mmCIF file of C-alpha atoms in Angstrom:
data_model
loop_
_atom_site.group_PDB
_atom_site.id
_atom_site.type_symbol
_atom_site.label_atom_id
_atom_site.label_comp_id
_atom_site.label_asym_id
_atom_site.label_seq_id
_atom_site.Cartn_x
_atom_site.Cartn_y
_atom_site.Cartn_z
ATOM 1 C CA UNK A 271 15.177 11.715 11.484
ATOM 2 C CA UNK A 272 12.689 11.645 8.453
ATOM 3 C CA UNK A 273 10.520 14.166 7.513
ATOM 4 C CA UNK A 274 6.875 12.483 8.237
ATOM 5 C CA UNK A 275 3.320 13.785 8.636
ATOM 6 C CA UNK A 276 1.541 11.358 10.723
ATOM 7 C CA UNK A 277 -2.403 12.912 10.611
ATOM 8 C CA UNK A 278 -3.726 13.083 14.144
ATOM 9 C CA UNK A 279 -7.223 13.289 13.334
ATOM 10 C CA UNK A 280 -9.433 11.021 13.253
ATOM 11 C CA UNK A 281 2.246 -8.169 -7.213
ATOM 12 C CA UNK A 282 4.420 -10.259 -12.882
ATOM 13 C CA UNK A 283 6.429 -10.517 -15.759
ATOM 14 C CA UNK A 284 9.183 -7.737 -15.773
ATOM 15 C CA UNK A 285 10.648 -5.503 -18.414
ATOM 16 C CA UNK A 286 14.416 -5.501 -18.972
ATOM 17 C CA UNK A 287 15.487 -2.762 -16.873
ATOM 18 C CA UNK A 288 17.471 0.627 -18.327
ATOM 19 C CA UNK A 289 20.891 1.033 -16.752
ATOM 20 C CA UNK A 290 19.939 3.531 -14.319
ATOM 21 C CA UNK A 291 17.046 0.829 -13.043
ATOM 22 C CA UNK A 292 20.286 -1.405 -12.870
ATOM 23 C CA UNK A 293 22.237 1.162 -10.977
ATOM 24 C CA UNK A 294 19.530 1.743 -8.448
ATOM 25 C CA UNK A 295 18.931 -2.142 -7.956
ATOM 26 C CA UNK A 296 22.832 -2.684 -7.199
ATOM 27 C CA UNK A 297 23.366 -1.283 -3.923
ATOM 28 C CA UNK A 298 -1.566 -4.801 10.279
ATOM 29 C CA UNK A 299 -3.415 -4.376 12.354
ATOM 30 C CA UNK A 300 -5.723 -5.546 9.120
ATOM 31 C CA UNK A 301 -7.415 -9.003 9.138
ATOM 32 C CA UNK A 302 -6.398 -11.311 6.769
ATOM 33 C CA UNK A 303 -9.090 -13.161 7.000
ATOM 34 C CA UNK A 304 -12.290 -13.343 4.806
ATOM 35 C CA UNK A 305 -14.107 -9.807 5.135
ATOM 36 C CA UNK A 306 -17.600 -8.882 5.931
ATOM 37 C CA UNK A 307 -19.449 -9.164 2.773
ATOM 38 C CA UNK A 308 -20.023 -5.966 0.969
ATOM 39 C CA UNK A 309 -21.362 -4.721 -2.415
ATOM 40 C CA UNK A 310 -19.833 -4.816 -5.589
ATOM 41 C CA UNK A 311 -19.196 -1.787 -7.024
ATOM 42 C CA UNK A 312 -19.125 -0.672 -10.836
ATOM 43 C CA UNK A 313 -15.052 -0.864 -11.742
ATOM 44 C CA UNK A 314 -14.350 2.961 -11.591
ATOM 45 C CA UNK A 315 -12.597 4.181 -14.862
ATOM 46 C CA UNK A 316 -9.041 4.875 -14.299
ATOM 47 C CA UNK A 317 -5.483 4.827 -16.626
ATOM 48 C CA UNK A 318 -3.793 1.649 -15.013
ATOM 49 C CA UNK A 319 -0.978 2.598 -17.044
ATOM 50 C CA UNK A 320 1.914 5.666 -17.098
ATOM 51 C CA UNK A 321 4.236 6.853 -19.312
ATOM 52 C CA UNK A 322 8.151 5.631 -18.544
ATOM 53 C CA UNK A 323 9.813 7.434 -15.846
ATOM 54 C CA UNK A 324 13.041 6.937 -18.128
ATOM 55 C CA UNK A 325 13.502 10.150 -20.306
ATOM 56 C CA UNK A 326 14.980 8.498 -22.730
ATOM 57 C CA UNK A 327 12.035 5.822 -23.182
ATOM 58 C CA UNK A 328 9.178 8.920 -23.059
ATOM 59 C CA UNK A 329 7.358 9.522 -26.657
ATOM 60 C CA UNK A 330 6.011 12.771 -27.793
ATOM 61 C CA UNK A 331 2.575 12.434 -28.292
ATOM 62 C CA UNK A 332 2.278 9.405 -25.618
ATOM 63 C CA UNK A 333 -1.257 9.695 -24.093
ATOM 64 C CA UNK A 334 -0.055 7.910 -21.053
ATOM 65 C CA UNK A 335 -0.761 9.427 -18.151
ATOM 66 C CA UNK A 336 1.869 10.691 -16.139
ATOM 67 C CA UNK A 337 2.395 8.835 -12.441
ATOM 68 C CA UNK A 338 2.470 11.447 -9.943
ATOM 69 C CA UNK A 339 2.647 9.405 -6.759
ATOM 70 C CA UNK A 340 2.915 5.693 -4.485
ATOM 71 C CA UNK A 341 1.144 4.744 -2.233
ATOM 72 C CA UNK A 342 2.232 2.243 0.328
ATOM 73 C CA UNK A 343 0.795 -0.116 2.765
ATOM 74 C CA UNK A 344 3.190 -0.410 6.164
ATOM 75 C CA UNK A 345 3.192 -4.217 7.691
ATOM 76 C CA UNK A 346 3.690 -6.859 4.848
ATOM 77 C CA UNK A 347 4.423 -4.293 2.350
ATOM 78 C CA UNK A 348 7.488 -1.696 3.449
ATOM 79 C CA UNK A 349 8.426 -4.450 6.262
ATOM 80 C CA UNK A 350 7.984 -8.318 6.303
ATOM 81 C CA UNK A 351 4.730 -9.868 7.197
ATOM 82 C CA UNK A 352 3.809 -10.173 11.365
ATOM 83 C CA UNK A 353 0.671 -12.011 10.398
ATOM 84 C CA UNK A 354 0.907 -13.565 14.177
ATOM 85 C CA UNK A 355 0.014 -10.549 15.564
ATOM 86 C CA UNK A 356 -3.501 -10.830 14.330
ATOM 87 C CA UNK A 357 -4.419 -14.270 16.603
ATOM 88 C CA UNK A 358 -2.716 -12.383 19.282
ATOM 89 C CA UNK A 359 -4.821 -9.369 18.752
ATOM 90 C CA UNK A 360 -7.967 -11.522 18.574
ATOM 91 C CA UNK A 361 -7.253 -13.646 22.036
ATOM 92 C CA UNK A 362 -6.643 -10.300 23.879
ATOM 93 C CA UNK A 363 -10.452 -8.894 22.160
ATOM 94 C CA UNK A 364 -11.944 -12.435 22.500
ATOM 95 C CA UNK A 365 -13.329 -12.597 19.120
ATOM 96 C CA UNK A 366 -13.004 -15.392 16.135
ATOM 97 C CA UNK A 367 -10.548 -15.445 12.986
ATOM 98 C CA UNK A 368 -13.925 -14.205 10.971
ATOM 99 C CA UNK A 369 -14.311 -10.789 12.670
ATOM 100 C CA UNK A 370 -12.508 -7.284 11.490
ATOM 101 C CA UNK A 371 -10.838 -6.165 14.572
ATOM 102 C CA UNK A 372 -10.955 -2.475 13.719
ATOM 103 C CA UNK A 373 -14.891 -3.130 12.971
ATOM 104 C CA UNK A 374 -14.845 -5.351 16.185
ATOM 105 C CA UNK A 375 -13.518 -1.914 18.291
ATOM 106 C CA UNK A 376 -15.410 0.655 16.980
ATOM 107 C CA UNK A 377 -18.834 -1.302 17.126
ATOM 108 C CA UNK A 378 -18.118 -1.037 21.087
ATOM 109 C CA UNK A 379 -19.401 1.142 23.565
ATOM 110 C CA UNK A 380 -17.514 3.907 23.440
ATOM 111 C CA UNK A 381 -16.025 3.690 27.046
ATOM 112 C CA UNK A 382 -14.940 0.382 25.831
ATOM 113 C CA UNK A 383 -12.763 1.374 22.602
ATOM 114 C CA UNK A 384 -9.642 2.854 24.427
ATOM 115 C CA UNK A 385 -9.014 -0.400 26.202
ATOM 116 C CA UNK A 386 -9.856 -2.493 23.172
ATOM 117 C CA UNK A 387 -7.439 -0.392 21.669
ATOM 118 C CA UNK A 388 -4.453 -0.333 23.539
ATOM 119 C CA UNK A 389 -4.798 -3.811 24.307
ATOM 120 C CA UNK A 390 -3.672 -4.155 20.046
ATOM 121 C CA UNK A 391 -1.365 -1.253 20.516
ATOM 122 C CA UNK A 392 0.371 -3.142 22.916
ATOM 123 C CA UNK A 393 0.559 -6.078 20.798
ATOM 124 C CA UNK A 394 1.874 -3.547 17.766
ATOM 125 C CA UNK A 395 4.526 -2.544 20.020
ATOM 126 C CA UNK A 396 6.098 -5.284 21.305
ATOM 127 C CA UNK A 397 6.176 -6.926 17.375
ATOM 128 C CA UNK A 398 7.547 -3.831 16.195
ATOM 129 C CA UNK A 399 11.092 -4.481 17.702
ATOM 130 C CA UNK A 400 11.274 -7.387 15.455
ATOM 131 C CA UNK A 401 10.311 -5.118 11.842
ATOM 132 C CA UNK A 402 12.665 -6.442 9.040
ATOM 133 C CA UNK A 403 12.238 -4.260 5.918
ATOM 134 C CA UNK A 404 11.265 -5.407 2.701
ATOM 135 C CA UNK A 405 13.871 -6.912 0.352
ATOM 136 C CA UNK A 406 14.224 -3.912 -2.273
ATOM 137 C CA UNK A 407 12.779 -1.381 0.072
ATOM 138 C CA UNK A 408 15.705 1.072 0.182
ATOM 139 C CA UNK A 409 16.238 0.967 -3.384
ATOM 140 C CA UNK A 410 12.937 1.692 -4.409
ATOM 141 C CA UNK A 411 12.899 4.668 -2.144
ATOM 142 C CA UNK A 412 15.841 5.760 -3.091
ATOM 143 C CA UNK A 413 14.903 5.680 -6.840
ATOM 144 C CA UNK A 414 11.701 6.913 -6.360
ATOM 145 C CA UNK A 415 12.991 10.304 -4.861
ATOM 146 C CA UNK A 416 15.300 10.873 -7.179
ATOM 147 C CA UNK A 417 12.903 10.411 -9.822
ATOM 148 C CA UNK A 418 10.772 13.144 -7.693
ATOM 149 C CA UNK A 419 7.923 10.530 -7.065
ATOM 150 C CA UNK A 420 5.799 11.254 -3.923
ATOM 151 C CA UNK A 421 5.362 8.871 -1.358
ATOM 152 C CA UNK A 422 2.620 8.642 1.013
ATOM 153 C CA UNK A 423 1.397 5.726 3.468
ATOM 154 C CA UNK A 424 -1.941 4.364 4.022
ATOM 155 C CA UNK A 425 -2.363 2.028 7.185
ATOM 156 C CA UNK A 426 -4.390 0.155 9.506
ATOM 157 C CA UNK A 427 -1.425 0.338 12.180
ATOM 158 C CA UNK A 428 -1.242 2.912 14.406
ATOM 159 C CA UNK A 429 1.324 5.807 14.580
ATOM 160 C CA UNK A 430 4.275 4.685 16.779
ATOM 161 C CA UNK A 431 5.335 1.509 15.218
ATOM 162 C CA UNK A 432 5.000 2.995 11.685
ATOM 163 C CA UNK A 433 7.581 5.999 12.937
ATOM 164 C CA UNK A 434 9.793 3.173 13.709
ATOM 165 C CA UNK A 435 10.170 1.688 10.845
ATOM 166 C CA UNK A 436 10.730 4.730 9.382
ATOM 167 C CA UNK A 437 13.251 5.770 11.457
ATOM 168 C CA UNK A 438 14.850 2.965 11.628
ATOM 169 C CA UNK A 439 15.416 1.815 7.743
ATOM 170 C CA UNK A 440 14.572 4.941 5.863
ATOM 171 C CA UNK A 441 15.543 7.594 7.794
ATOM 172 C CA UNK A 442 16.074 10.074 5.227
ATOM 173 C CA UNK A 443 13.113 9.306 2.827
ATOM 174 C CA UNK A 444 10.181 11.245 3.232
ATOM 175 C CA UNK A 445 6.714 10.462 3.196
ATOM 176 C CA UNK A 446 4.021 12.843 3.340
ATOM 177 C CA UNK A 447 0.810 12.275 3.562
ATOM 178 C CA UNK A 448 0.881 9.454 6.806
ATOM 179 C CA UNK A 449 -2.420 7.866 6.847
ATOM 180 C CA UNK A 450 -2.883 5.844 10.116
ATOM 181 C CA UNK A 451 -5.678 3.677 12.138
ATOM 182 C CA UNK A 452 -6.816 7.359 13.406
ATOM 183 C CA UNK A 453 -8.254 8.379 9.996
ATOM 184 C CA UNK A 454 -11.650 6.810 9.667
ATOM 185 C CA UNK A 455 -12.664 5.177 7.786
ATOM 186 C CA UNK A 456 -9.951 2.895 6.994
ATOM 187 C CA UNK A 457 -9.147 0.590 4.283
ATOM 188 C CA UNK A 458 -11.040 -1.308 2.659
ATOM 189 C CA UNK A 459 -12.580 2.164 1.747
ATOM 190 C CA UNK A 460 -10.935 4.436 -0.517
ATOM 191 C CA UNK A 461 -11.150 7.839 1.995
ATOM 192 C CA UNK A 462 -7.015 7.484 3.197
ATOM 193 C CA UNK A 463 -5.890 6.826 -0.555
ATOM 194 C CA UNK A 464 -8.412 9.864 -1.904
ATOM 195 C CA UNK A 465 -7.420 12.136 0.872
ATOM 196 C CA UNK A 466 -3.315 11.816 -0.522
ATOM 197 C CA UNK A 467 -4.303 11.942 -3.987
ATOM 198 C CA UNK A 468 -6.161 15.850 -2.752
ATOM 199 C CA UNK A 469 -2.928 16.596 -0.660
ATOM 200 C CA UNK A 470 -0.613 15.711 -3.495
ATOM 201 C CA UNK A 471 -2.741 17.549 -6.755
ATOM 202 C CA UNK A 472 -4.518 19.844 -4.436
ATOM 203 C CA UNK A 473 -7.892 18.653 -7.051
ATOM 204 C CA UNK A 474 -10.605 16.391 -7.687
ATOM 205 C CA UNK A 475 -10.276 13.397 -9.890
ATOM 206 C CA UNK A 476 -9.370 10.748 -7.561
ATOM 207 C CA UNK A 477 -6.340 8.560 -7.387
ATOM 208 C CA UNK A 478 -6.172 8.095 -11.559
ATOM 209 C CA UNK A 479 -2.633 10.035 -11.012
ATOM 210 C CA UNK A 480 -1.056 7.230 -8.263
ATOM 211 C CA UNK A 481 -0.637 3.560 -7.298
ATOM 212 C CA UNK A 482 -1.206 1.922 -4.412
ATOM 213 C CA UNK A 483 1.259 -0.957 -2.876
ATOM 214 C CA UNK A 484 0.149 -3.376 -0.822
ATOM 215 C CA UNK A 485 0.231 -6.833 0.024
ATOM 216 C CA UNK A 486 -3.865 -8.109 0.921
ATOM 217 C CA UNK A 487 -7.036 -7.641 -0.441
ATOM 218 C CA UNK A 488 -7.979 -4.228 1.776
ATOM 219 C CA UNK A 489 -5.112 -2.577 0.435
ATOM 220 C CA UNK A 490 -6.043 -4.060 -3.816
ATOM 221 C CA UNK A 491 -9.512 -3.074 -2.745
ATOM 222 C CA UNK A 492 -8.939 0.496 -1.586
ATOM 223 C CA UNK A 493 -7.032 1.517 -4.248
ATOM 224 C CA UNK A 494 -9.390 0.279 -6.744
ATOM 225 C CA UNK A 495 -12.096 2.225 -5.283
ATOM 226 C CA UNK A 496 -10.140 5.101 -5.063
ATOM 227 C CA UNK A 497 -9.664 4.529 -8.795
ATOM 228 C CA UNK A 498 -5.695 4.080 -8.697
ATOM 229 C CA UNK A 499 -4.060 1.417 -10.098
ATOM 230 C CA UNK A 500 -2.911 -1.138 -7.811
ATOM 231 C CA UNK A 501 0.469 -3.551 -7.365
ATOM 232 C CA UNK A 502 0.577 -6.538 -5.042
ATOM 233 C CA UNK A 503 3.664 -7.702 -3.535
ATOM 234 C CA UNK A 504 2.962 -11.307 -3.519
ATOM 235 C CA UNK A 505 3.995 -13.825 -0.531
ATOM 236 C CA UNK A 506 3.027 -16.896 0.021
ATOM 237 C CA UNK A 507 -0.210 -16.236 2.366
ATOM 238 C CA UNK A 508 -1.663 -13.536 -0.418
ATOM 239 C CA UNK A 509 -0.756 -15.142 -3.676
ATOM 240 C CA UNK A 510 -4.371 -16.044 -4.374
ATOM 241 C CA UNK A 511 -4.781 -12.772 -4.392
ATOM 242 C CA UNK A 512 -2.613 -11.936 -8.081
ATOM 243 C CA UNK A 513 -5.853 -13.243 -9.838
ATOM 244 C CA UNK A 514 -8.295 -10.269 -8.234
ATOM 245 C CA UNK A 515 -10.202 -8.210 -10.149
ATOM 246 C CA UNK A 516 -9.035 -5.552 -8.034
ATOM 247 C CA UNK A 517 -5.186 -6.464 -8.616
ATOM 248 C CA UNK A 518 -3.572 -4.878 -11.724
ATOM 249 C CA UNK A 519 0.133 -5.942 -11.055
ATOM 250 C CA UNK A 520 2.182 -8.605 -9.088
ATOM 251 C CA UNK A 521 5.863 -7.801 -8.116
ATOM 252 C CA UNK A 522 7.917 -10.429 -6.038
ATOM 253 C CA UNK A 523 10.044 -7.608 -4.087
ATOM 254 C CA UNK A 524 9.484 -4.403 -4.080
ATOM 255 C CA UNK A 525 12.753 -2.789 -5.828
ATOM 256 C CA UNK A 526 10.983 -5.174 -9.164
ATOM 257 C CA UNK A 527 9.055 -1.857 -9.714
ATOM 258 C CA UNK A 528 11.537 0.061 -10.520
ATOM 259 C CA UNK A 529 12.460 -1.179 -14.045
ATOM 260 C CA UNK A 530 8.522 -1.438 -14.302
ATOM 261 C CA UNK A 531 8.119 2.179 -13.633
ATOM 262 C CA UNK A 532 11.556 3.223 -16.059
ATOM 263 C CA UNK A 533 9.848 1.219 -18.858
ATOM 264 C CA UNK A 534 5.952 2.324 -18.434
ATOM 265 C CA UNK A 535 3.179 1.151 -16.048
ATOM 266 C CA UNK A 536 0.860 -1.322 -17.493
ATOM 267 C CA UNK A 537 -1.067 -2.990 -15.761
ATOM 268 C CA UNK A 538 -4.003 -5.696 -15.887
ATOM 269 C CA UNK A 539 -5.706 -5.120 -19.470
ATOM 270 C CA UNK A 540 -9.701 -4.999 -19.936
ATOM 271 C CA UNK A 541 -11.810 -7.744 -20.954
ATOM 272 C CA UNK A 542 -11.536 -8.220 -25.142
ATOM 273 C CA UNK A 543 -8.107 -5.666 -25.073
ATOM 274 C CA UNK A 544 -5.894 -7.503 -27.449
ATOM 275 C CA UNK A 545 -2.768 -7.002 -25.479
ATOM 276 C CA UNK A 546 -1.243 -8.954 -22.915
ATOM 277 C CA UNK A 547 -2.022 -9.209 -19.423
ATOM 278 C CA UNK A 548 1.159 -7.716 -17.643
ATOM 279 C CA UNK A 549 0.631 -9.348 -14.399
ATOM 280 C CA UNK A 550 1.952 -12.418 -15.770
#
């Protein structure tokens, strides 16, 4: 059984992997749909890059910052996309393909949110039987704790069907913080992904220490707020999404990051840096 915390309350081109990236690689409920419009804020100032995880690639003197966590999104990003649960979700609430169902819910009476709300959890449950993980999920995970990387999740799901994909394919990786659809509020804003980075460094300064992993534009959006630096795993429904501002790297599967991490994090450069985009 993992170890998980679940709180109660409310995508590149790659580096040439070192051999122990080798070795390791051998072995929502959140619309998709166009979001409510909402104001542009000023690009917060954050590292978008960290030193190697490799010893034997780390520099004395490198001013790299050094990655002390990952951040990961559940459905689409640890386990394959269920975009279908979405229509279903929106038949059962009656509303159209151009409203947030969490903002749908909680903009209703309150003696009307519990049965909005486990009419999706029913939904969540019954496609959670079918969860296929991630190509490359184990062996990121399992390269990630070795290297003594933290892992936390930030959701829109709620608890029970993100237990059982953790129970199910990484049952003894641990993730700690759990952010589910009970913290409010949820992604798009940066609260989950700031609430981690004060678990994890127990101080202020946002998430310029972690990255966030995700696979739409709530999840590139949150962790840009929240200052991080952000990686989308790319499919064919998101892929417009590689070319976002808020989007510093684009992986294909997840276990890509690991010779990506063993090499250095860089991700999307500034307008008029001289160097080259890394997203690719």
């Amino acid at each position: 059984m993992p170890r998980i915390s679940i709180l109660p309350i409310k995508q590149l081109t790659l580096r040439t992997p070192s051999p122990l990236a080798r070795a390791w690689t051998c072995a929502r409920c959140s619309s998709t749909s166009p979001r409510r419009s909402t104001k542009m804020i000023d690009r917060p100032l954050r590292p978008r890059r960290f030193a190697p995880l490799d010893p034997a690639r780390q520099i004395e003197g490198d001013d790299r910052p050094v990655l002390k966590g990952i951040v990961f999104d559940v459905d689409g990003t640890l386990c394959q996309p269920q975009n279908y649960m979405f229509a279903e979700m929106r038949t059962a609430l009656n509303i159209p393909k151009t409203t947030d169902i969490l903002d749908h819910i909680y903009s209703l009476p309150a003696a009307e949110q519990e049965a909005a709300q486990e009419a999706v959890r029913a939904i969540e449950r019954a496609a959670m039987k079918k969860q296929r993980p991630q190509a490359g999920l184990v062996e990121l995970m399992d390269y990630l704790d070795a290297r003594g990387i933290k892992k936390g999740i930030c959701t829109r799901n709620f608890d029970t069907p993100v237990h059982h994909l953790l129970t199910t394919f990484l049952p003894s990786s641990r993730f700690n913080p759990i952010i589910t659809r009970d913290f409010r509020p949820p992604k798009p804003d940066p609260a989950g992904i700031l609430h981690i980075a004060r678990t994890w460094m127990r101080e202020g300064g946002g998430g310029g220490s972690l990255i966030m992993v995700g696979d739409s534009l709530d999840d590139m959006t949150a962790g840009f707020r929240a200052g991080a630096a952000t990686v989308l795993l790319v499919n064919d429904a998101n892929r417009h999404l590689a070319a976002h501002q808020h989007t510093d790297l684009v992986v294909r599967q997840l276990d890509e990051l690991i010779g990506v991490l063993e090499g250095g994090f860089e991700g999307r450069v500034e307008a008029g840096d001289e160097s080259v985009d890394a997203r690719g």
